[in-house]
Amino acid sequence: MNKLTIYLFALMCLFMTACGDSDDDPVVDPTNPEKPVTPENECNVTFSCILPEEFPNAKLQKLTLNVKDINTGKTYTFEQTPSSPITAKLKVGLYEIAAKGSITAKVNNKDVTYNVNGLIQSLEVTNKEQTAELKLFAEYGKSGFVLAEVFFAGTKTPQDAQYFADKYFVIYNNSDQTLYADSLAIAETKFLSVMKENYSPDIMSEAVAVQALYMIPGDGKSHPVAPGESILICDNALNHKKANPNSFDLTKADFEWADESTNPNISDVNNPKVPDLTKIYCSTKTIWSPHNRGFASYLLVKMGTNKEDYLANYKYDFKYDLVVESGTYPMSGSCYKIPNSWVVDAVGLSVEALFQWLVVDPSLDRGWTHCGKIDFDETRYGKSVRRKVERRTAEGVAILKDTNNSTEDFEADQIADPYHKF
């Protein structure tokens, strides 16, 4: 072997070492063997944690990051101590970052420990060193109204036909004092958890795009709800057992939503003995029925303005590129938006086999729950998602779990019961 051959062989080996993407021993700089070299397809990502804003004096105690490579499904774990931030060496790609840990904060001059969590749904890692902001949120029950049960799947008749007029929401007073339900509203998200698009402008950090919005009427103190009591809101407040033995008697509902259909073949049925919600907006020209496979998510909203002002000033026009096998097509749409500051509670929903993203900001909800695990799951009928009981007061009143993470807060696939006692 002549000198030129030996030189080329050595150069080739060096090139393969410097450009390799293996997880073996660190690569070294041939000009400085003591200095590690980061391969071109990797970089250091430093996570800058933003502590919960409601605790300005909080101190981070510990933090664990689960970093999931969205393309491969592989998950990596990194630990942080209070004295040093997490710097993760990651390959170029797209990642989901889920954080769990704890903080201490001064509350009434006492040190109190809270669990915290955070989420970055989609972090693009390039071949340059970068810093990623990670907002952390405290896990603690916020006193107030919560969505205690959501029944969206509908039922089936003995003849195996879909029955969808019996869907309902249960709103629960999770506080220790009487609250008033006036101006509370139920909203359905416009975007679906199984279909991710890059919508522009991106308003998620400040608002939620919605396609249905129905409000409890009242003068501010018309509808008191005692601690541990609930309000039942349904589609049609009828005894559905007469038409479908597998359904429920909803004549005891507190409110129903009503629509005037423009299609004479599709009409709503109204119970005059049960008050109607005020319809603020709905995208359908017939009747609204919550998505029966759980693709949309739901909000409990405290309306911050009247109907006329809302319709005049809260429209949301968006654009996105629809990418399909045949090409890319520019698309546009319109709906309305709910400021995040109006959202009292949020329930994320999806289907395990199809989940792509959360459709609300992590400050509102950092997880999702379900009825059924696959699309068109036949087991979902007659089932709901129901909030867990975290503890009971000395008087036996249930305090429901509310950490703004539907994965943790809800029991999935529960036998639906509109009159369930917590």
Short mmCIF file of C-alpha atoms in Angstrom, two decimals:
data_model
loop_
_atom_site.label_atom_id
_atom_site.label_comp_id
_atom_site.label_asym_id
_atom_site.label_seq_id
_atom_site.Cartn_x
_atom_site.Cartn_y
_atom_site.Cartn_z
CA MET A 1 0.00 0.00 0.00
CA ASN A 2 1.60 3.30 -1.11
CA LYS A 3 1.57 6.54 0.94
CA LEU A 4 -1.25 8.12 -1.09
CA THR A 5 -3.52 5.12 -0.48
CA ILE A 6 -2.77 5.18 3.23
CA TYR A 7 -3.48 8.93 3.37
CA LEU A 8 -6.80 8.59 1.55
CA PHE A 9 -7.85 5.69 3.77
CA ALA A 10 -7.03 7.68 6.92
CA LEU A 11 -8.87 10.72 5.59
CA MET A 12 -11.94 8.61 4.80
CA CYS A 13 -11.97 7.18 8.33
CA LEU A 14 -11.72 10.67 9.80
CA PHE A 15 -14.61 11.88 7.61
CA MET A 16 -16.81 8.96 8.61
CA THR A 17 -16.11 9.65 12.28
CA ALA A 18 -16.80 13.36 12.08
CA CYS A 19 -20.08 13.02 10.17
CA GLY A 20 -21.44 9.92 11.84
CA ASP A 21 -24.71 10.06 13.77
CA SER A 22 -24.22 7.06 16.01
CA ASP A 23 -24.77 7.11 19.75
CA ASP A 24 -21.32 5.65 20.40
CA ASP A 25 -18.27 7.40 21.91
CA PRO A 26 -18.11 11.21 21.54
CA VAL A 27 -16.41 12.55 18.45
CA VAL A 28 -13.18 14.51 19.02
CA ASP A 29 -11.61 17.42 17.21
CA PRO A 30 -8.40 16.04 15.56
CA THR A 31 -6.71 19.41 16.16
CA ASN A 32 -7.60 19.29 19.87
CA PRO A 33 -8.25 15.77 21.21
CA GLU A 34 -9.42 17.16 24.57
CA LYS A 35 -12.36 19.06 22.96
CA PRO A 36 -15.52 17.06 22.08
CA VAL A 37 -17.17 17.85 18.78
CA THR A 38 -20.96 17.87 18.35
CA PRO A 39 -21.94 16.04 15.13
CA GLU A 40 -23.54 18.22 12.50
CA ASN A 41 -26.93 16.60 12.98
CA GLU A 42 -27.03 17.26 16.73
CA CYS A 43 -27.15 20.35 18.90
CA ASN A 44 -27.48 21.42 22.51
CA VAL A 45 -30.93 22.64 23.57
CA THR A 46 -31.09 24.53 26.86
CA PHE A 47 -34.51 24.71 28.49
CA SER A 48 -35.32 28.02 30.16
CA CYS A 49 -38.06 27.45 32.72
CA ILE A 50 -40.72 30.08 33.38
CA LEU A 51 -42.25 29.49 36.82
CA PRO A 52 -46.01 29.87 37.49
CA GLU A 53 -46.90 33.55 37.37
CA GLU A 54 -49.28 33.33 40.32
CA PHE A 55 -46.27 32.52 42.55
CA PRO A 56 -43.73 35.31 41.92
CA ASN A 57 -41.51 34.08 44.76
CA ALA A 58 -41.50 30.42 43.70
CA LYS A 59 -38.34 28.32 43.64
CA LEU A 60 -37.86 25.27 41.49
CA GLN A 61 -37.03 22.15 43.50
CA LYS A 62 -36.79 19.48 40.84
CA LEU A 63 -37.81 18.90 37.24
CA THR A 64 -37.89 15.93 34.90
CA LEU A 65 -38.23 16.30 31.15
CA ASN A 66 -39.57 13.52 28.96
CA VAL A 67 -38.43 14.36 25.46
CA LYS A 68 -40.24 12.43 22.73
CA ASP A 69 -38.93 12.26 19.18
CA ILE A 70 -42.15 12.71 17.21
CA ASN A 71 -40.76 10.98 14.13
CA THR A 72 -39.34 7.86 15.80
CA GLY A 73 -41.44 7.68 18.98
CA LYS A 74 -38.31 7.33 21.13
CA THR A 75 -38.38 9.06 24.53
CA TYR A 76 -35.43 10.48 26.45
CA THR A 77 -35.42 11.60 30.09
CA PHE A 78 -33.46 14.52 31.53
CA GLU A 79 -33.27 15.67 35.15
CA GLN A 80 -32.77 19.21 36.45
CA THR A 81 -31.65 20.33 39.89
CA PRO A 82 -32.36 23.81 41.28
CA SER A 83 -28.77 24.88 40.65
CA SER A 84 -28.47 24.05 36.97
CA PRO A 85 -30.74 24.19 33.91
CA ILE A 86 -31.33 21.23 31.63
CA THR A 87 -29.25 21.15 28.49
CA ALA A 88 -30.17 18.25 26.24
CA LYS A 89 -28.10 17.04 23.29
CA LEU A 90 -30.69 16.25 20.62
CA LYS A 91 -30.55 15.23 17.01
CA VAL A 92 -32.10 17.48 14.39
CA GLY A 93 -35.83 16.79 14.31
CA LEU A 94 -39.21 17.49 15.90
CA TYR A 95 -39.86 16.84 19.59
CA GLU A 96 -42.62 16.93 22.22
CA ILE A 97 -41.44 18.06 25.64
CA ALA A 98 -43.39 17.04 28.76
CA ALA A 99 -42.19 18.36 32.11
CA LYS A 100 -43.05 17.32 35.66
CA GLY A 101 -41.54 18.58 38.88
CA SER A 102 -42.15 20.66 41.99
CA ILE A 103 -41.74 24.18 43.33
CA THR A 104 -41.91 25.81 46.73
CA ALA A 105 -43.68 29.13 47.22
CA LYS A 106 -44.51 31.42 50.12
CA VAL A 107 -48.24 31.31 50.88
CA ASN A 108 -49.36 33.18 54.00
CA ASN A 109 -45.72 33.29 55.12
CA LYS A 110 -45.41 29.52 54.91
CA ASP A 111 -43.42 27.43 52.42
CA VAL A 112 -45.86 25.38 50.37
CA THR A 113 -44.86 22.74 47.82
CA TYR A 114 -46.75 22.40 44.54
CA ASN A 115 -46.34 19.94 41.76
CA VAL A 116 -45.80 21.58 38.39
CA ASN A 117 -45.94 20.46 34.81
CA GLY A 118 -45.41 21.93 31.38
CA LEU A 119 -45.65 21.04 27.74
CA ILE A 120 -44.09 22.04 24.44
CA GLN A 121 -46.12 20.27 21.79
CA SER A 122 -43.76 20.80 18.89
CA LEU A 123 -40.13 21.86 19.25
CA GLU A 124 -38.04 21.96 16.10
CA VAL A 125 -34.38 21.22 16.77
CA THR A 126 -31.97 22.56 14.17
CA ASN A 127 -28.22 22.09 13.85
CA LYS A 128 -27.49 25.19 15.94
CA GLU A 129 -27.43 25.57 19.70
CA GLN A 130 -30.73 26.95 20.91
CA THR A 131 -32.77 27.88 23.97
CA ALA A 132 -36.39 26.82 24.42
CA GLU A 133 -38.79 28.51 26.82
CA LEU A 134 -40.73 26.06 28.96
CA LYS A 135 -43.70 27.45 30.88
CA LEU A 136 -44.48 25.59 34.08
CA PHE A 137 -47.96 25.47 35.62
CA ALA A 138 -48.85 24.63 39.21
CA GLU A 139 -51.07 21.62 39.82
CA TYR A 140 -53.71 22.67 42.28
CA GLY A 141 -57.45 22.87 42.27
CA LYS A 142 -58.64 26.34 41.38
CA SER A 143 -61.88 27.07 43.20
CA GLY A 144 -64.79 27.59 40.86
CA PHE A 145 -66.89 25.84 38.25
CA VAL A 146 -65.54 22.84 36.34
CA LEU A 147 -66.86 20.56 33.64
CA ALA A 148 -67.47 17.42 35.68
CA GLU A 149 -68.80 15.15 32.93
CA VAL A 150 -68.97 15.38 29.15
CA PHE A 151 -71.17 12.96 27.22
CA PHE A 152 -70.44 13.38 23.51
CA ALA A 153 -70.52 9.86 22.10
CA GLY A 154 -74.30 9.38 22.06
CA THR A 155 -76.03 6.04 22.43
CA LYS A 156 -77.28 3.27 20.18
CA THR A 157 -80.81 1.96 19.86
CA PRO A 158 -81.68 -1.72 20.24
CA GLN A 159 -81.78 -1.74 16.43
CA ASP A 160 -78.10 -0.69 16.42
CA ALA A 161 -78.82 2.79 15.06
CA GLN A 162 -76.93 5.88 16.24
CA TYR A 163 -78.86 8.11 18.63
CA PHE A 164 -77.40 11.56 19.20
CA ALA A 165 -80.09 13.78 20.75
CA ASP A 166 -79.13 12.85 24.33
CA LYS A 167 -75.68 14.45 24.65
CA TYR A 168 -74.99 16.51 27.75
CA PHE A 169 -72.55 18.47 29.93
CA VAL A 170 -72.43 18.56 33.73
CA ILE A 171 -71.09 21.76 35.33
CA TYR A 172 -70.01 21.37 38.97
CA ASN A 173 -69.35 23.93 41.71
CA ASN A 174 -65.91 22.86 42.91
CA SER A 175 -65.57 25.68 45.45
CA ASP A 176 -66.58 26.12 49.09
CA GLN A 177 -69.14 28.85 48.45
CA THR A 178 -72.28 29.44 46.43
CA LEU A 179 -71.52 30.55 42.88
CA TYR A 180 -73.76 31.89 40.15
CA ALA A 181 -73.90 30.21 36.75
CA ASP A 182 -75.21 33.29 34.91
CA SER A 183 -73.15 34.05 31.76
CA LEU A 184 -71.36 30.70 31.84
CA ALA A 185 -71.15 29.24 28.34
CA ILE A 186 -70.30 25.94 26.68
CA ALA A 187 -68.04 26.15 23.63
CA GLU A 188 -66.76 23.60 21.11
CA THR A 189 -63.35 24.12 19.52
CA LYS A 190 -63.12 24.79 15.81
CA PHE A 191 -59.88 22.88 15.35
CA LEU A 192 -59.66 19.14 15.87
CA SER A 193 -57.06 17.21 17.87
CA VAL A 194 -56.67 14.67 15.04
CA MET A 195 -55.87 17.19 12.30
CA LYS A 196 -52.93 19.53 12.87
CA GLU A 197 -52.43 22.50 10.56
CA ASN A 198 -50.25 25.60 10.81
CA TYR A 199 -53.06 28.11 11.16
CA SER A 200 -52.17 31.75 10.57
CA PRO A 201 -52.36 33.96 12.52
CA ASP A 202 -51.55 31.66 15.43
CA ILE A 203 -53.72 32.90 18.31
CA MET A 204 -53.40 29.92 20.66
CA SER A 205 -51.37 31.75 23.31
CA GLU A 206 -54.16 34.31 23.69
CA ALA A 207 -57.43 32.76 22.47
CA VAL A 208 -59.26 29.60 21.37
CA ALA A 209 -60.96 29.23 17.99
CA VAL A 210 -64.53 27.99 18.52
CA GLN A 211 -67.39 26.86 16.29
CA ALA A 212 -70.23 26.66 18.83
CA LEU A 213 -71.05 28.88 21.81
CA TYR A 214 -74.17 28.66 24.01
CA MET A 215 -74.62 30.70 27.21
CA ILE A 216 -76.64 30.39 30.42
CA PRO A 217 -78.86 33.49 30.61
CA GLY A 218 -79.45 35.53 33.76
CA ASP A 219 -78.99 38.86 35.49
CA GLY A 220 -75.90 37.82 37.45
CA LYS A 221 -77.62 36.12 40.38
CA SER A 222 -80.41 34.18 38.70
CA HIS A 223 -78.85 30.72 38.96
CA PRO A 224 -77.11 30.01 42.30
CA VAL A 225 -75.21 26.74 42.62
CA ALA A 226 -74.21 25.53 46.09
CA PRO A 227 -70.84 23.88 46.80
CA GLY A 228 -70.84 20.31 45.50
CA GLU A 229 -73.95 20.89 43.40
CA SER A 230 -74.15 20.79 39.62
CA ILE A 231 -76.02 22.01 36.55
CA LEU A 232 -77.08 19.64 33.78
CA ILE A 233 -77.10 21.02 30.23
CA CYS A 234 -78.32 18.84 27.39
CA ASP A 235 -79.27 18.81 23.73
CA ASN A 236 -82.93 17.85 24.10
CA ALA A 237 -84.46 17.78 27.59
CA LEU A 238 -86.71 14.82 26.82
CA ASN A 239 -87.29 11.37 28.21
CA HIS A 240 -85.16 9.67 25.58
CA LYS A 241 -85.93 6.24 27.02
CA LYS A 242 -89.26 6.37 25.18
CA ALA A 243 -87.48 6.37 21.83
CA ASN A 244 -84.35 4.54 22.92
CA PRO A 245 -84.26 2.29 26.01
CA ASN A 246 -80.46 2.62 26.02
CA SER A 247 -80.65 6.38 26.65
CA PHE A 248 -81.68 8.62 29.59
CA ASP A 249 -84.56 10.65 30.95
CA LEU A 250 -83.24 14.22 30.60
CA THR A 251 -86.45 16.01 31.55
CA LYS A 252 -84.79 17.07 34.81
CA ALA A 253 -82.06 19.00 33.00
CA ASP A 254 -81.48 22.60 34.05
CA PHE A 255 -80.98 23.90 30.50
CA GLU A 256 -81.07 22.70 26.92
CA TRP A 257 -79.57 24.20 23.78
CA ALA A 258 -81.90 24.91 20.90
CA ASP A 259 -81.33 25.62 17.20
CA GLU A 260 -83.52 26.81 14.39
CA SER A 261 -82.59 24.62 11.45
CA THR A 262 -82.63 25.89 7.88
CA ASN A 263 -83.18 22.34 6.67
CA PRO A 264 -86.83 21.21 6.98
CA ASN A 265 -85.65 17.59 7.17
CA ILE A 266 -83.55 18.26 10.26
CA SER A 267 -85.35 19.97 13.12
CA ASP A 268 -84.72 20.52 16.81
CA VAL A 269 -87.11 19.38 19.54
CA ASN A 270 -87.71 21.78 22.39
CA ASN A 271 -89.05 21.10 25.88
CA PRO A 272 -90.95 24.27 26.90
CA LYS A 273 -90.58 23.34 30.58
CA VAL A 274 -86.77 23.51 30.45
CA PRO A 275 -85.07 26.90 29.83
CA ASP A 276 -83.04 27.35 26.66
CA LEU A 277 -79.44 28.48 26.58
CA THR A 278 -78.77 31.71 24.73
CA LYS A 279 -77.30 30.80 21.37
CA ILE A 280 -74.42 33.17 20.69
CA TYR A 281 -72.85 31.46 17.69
CA CYS A 282 -72.78 28.12 15.88
CA SER A 283 -71.28 27.27 12.51
CA THR A 284 -73.96 24.77 11.56
CA LYS A 285 -77.10 25.82 9.71
CA THR A 286 -79.05 22.88 11.14
CA ILE A 287 -78.60 21.68 14.73
CA TRP A 288 -75.46 21.45 16.83
CA SER A 289 -74.37 18.08 18.15
CA PRO A 290 -70.99 17.62 19.86
CA HIS A 291 -68.54 15.54 17.82
CA ASN A 292 -69.44 11.94 18.63
CA ARG A 293 -65.93 10.51 18.19
CA GLY A 294 -64.24 13.05 20.45
CA PHE A 295 -62.24 15.00 17.87
CA ALA A 296 -63.20 18.43 19.24
CA SER A 297 -62.50 19.76 22.74
CA TYR A 298 -64.83 21.69 25.04
CA LEU A 299 -64.62 24.86 27.09
CA LEU A 300 -66.50 26.28 30.03
CA VAL A 301 -66.42 30.04 29.51
CA LYS A 302 -67.38 33.07 31.57
CA MET A 303 -68.54 35.50 28.91
CA GLY A 304 -66.77 38.82 29.13
CA THR A 305 -69.19 40.79 26.98
CA ASN A 306 -72.70 40.66 25.52
CA LYS A 307 -73.76 38.79 22.40
CA GLU A 308 -73.85 41.81 20.11
CA ASP A 309 -70.37 43.01 21.03
CA TYR A 310 -68.99 39.48 20.81
CA LEU A 311 -70.26 38.88 17.28
CA ALA A 312 -68.99 42.28 16.19
CA ASN A 313 -65.48 42.10 17.64
CA TYR A 314 -64.34 38.51 18.14
CA LYS A 315 -64.28 37.06 14.64
CA TYR A 316 -61.21 35.03 13.67
CA ASP A 317 -60.15 34.71 10.02
CA PHE A 318 -57.37 32.23 9.40
CA LYS A 319 -55.32 30.66 6.62
CA TYR A 320 -53.39 27.42 6.26
CA ASP A 321 -51.87 25.16 3.61
CA LEU A 322 -53.65 21.85 3.07
CA VAL A 323 -50.96 19.34 2.15
CA VAL A 324 -52.23 16.16 0.47
CA GLU A 325 -50.75 13.58 -1.86
CA SER A 326 -51.83 15.51 -4.95
CA GLY A 327 -50.21 18.77 -3.81
CA THR A 328 -50.43 21.78 -1.50
CA TYR A 329 -53.51 23.96 -1.54
CA PRO A 330 -53.93 27.33 0.22
CA MET A 331 -57.03 27.31 2.42
CA SER A 332 -58.86 29.85 4.53
CA GLY A 333 -61.66 29.89 7.08
CA SER A 334 -63.57 31.97 9.59
CA CYS A 335 -64.98 31.35 13.04
CA TYR A 336 -65.00 33.14 16.39
CA LYS A 337 -62.48 33.21 19.20
CA ILE A 338 -62.67 33.07 23.00
CA PRO A 339 -59.94 34.92 24.94
CA ASN A 340 -58.03 32.51 27.15
CA SER A 341 -58.78 34.81 30.08
CA TRP A 342 -62.48 33.97 29.74
CA VAL A 343 -61.94 30.20 29.93
CA VAL A 344 -62.99 28.78 33.29
CA ASP A 345 -62.25 25.16 32.39
CA ALA A 346 -61.19 23.12 29.36
CA VAL A 347 -61.52 19.44 28.53
CA GLY A 348 -59.21 18.09 25.84
CA LEU A 349 -60.51 15.12 23.85
CA SER A 350 -59.06 12.89 21.17
CA VAL A 351 -58.62 9.31 19.96
CA GLU A 352 -55.40 7.48 20.77
CA ALA A 353 -54.92 6.10 17.29
CA LEU A 354 -55.32 9.51 15.61
CA PHE A 355 -54.10 12.12 18.12
CA GLN A 356 -51.90 14.86 16.62
CA TRP A 357 -52.04 17.92 18.88
CA LEU A 358 -53.78 19.80 21.65
CA VAL A 359 -56.04 22.55 20.32
CA VAL A 360 -55.82 24.86 23.36
CA ASP A 361 -52.90 26.59 25.02
CA PRO A 362 -51.10 24.53 27.71
CA SER A 363 -52.16 27.15 30.26
CA LEU A 364 -55.75 25.88 29.78
CA ASP A 365 -55.18 22.15 29.36
CA ARG A 366 -52.10 20.00 28.97
CA GLY A 367 -53.69 16.65 28.21
CA TRP A 368 -56.66 14.84 26.71
CA THR A 369 -59.11 12.10 27.55
CA HIS A 370 -61.30 9.85 25.43
CA CYS A 371 -64.16 7.45 24.85
CA GLY A 372 -62.82 4.65 22.69
CA LYS A 373 -59.25 4.14 21.53
CA ILE A 374 -59.67 3.87 17.78
CA ASP A 375 -61.65 5.82 15.23
CA PHE A 376 -65.30 4.70 15.02
CA ASP A 377 -64.79 2.63 18.18
CA GLU A 378 -68.06 0.77 18.73
CA THR A 379 -67.39 0.59 22.48
CA ARG A 380 -67.72 4.37 22.92
CA TYR A 381 -71.53 4.55 22.80
CA GLY A 382 -73.17 5.21 26.15
CA LYS A 383 -69.86 6.27 27.69
CA SER A 384 -68.62 9.62 28.94
CA VAL A 385 -65.53 11.22 30.44
CA ARG A 386 -65.94 12.03 34.13
CA ARG A 387 -63.72 14.06 36.45
CA LYS A 388 -61.98 12.26 39.30
CA VAL A 389 -62.72 12.97 42.96
CA GLU A 390 -59.53 14.28 44.55
CA ARG A 391 -60.76 14.45 48.16
CA ARG A 392 -63.79 15.20 50.34
CA THR A 393 -64.39 17.98 52.81
CA ALA A 394 -65.25 17.31 56.45
CA GLU A 395 -68.90 17.63 55.39
CA GLY A 396 -68.43 14.95 52.71
CA VAL A 397 -68.55 17.31 49.72
CA ALA A 398 -66.45 16.06 46.82
CA ILE A 399 -63.58 18.23 45.59
CA LEU A 400 -62.92 17.21 42.00
CA LYS A 401 -59.43 16.97 40.58
CA ASP A 402 -58.48 20.05 38.58
CA THR A 403 -54.86 20.35 37.49
CA ASN A 404 -55.62 21.61 33.98
CA ASN A 405 -54.52 18.26 32.56
CA SER A 406 -57.43 16.21 31.24
CA THR A 407 -55.26 13.09 31.05
CA GLU A 408 -54.77 13.22 34.81
CA ASP A 409 -58.07 14.78 35.87
CA PHE A 410 -60.58 12.54 34.08
CA GLU A 411 -61.66 8.93 34.06
CA ALA A 412 -62.10 7.86 30.45
CA ASP A 413 -64.75 5.47 29.11
CA GLN A 414 -67.17 5.80 32.03
CA ILE A 415 -70.75 4.56 31.91
CA ALA A 416 -72.61 7.79 31.24
CA ASP A 417 -74.90 9.01 34.01
CA PRO A 418 -76.29 12.56 33.83
CA TYR A 419 -77.30 12.40 37.52
CA HIS A 420 -74.08 10.88 38.87
CA LYS A 421 -73.41 11.76 42.51
CA PHE A 422 -69.78 12.56 43.18
#
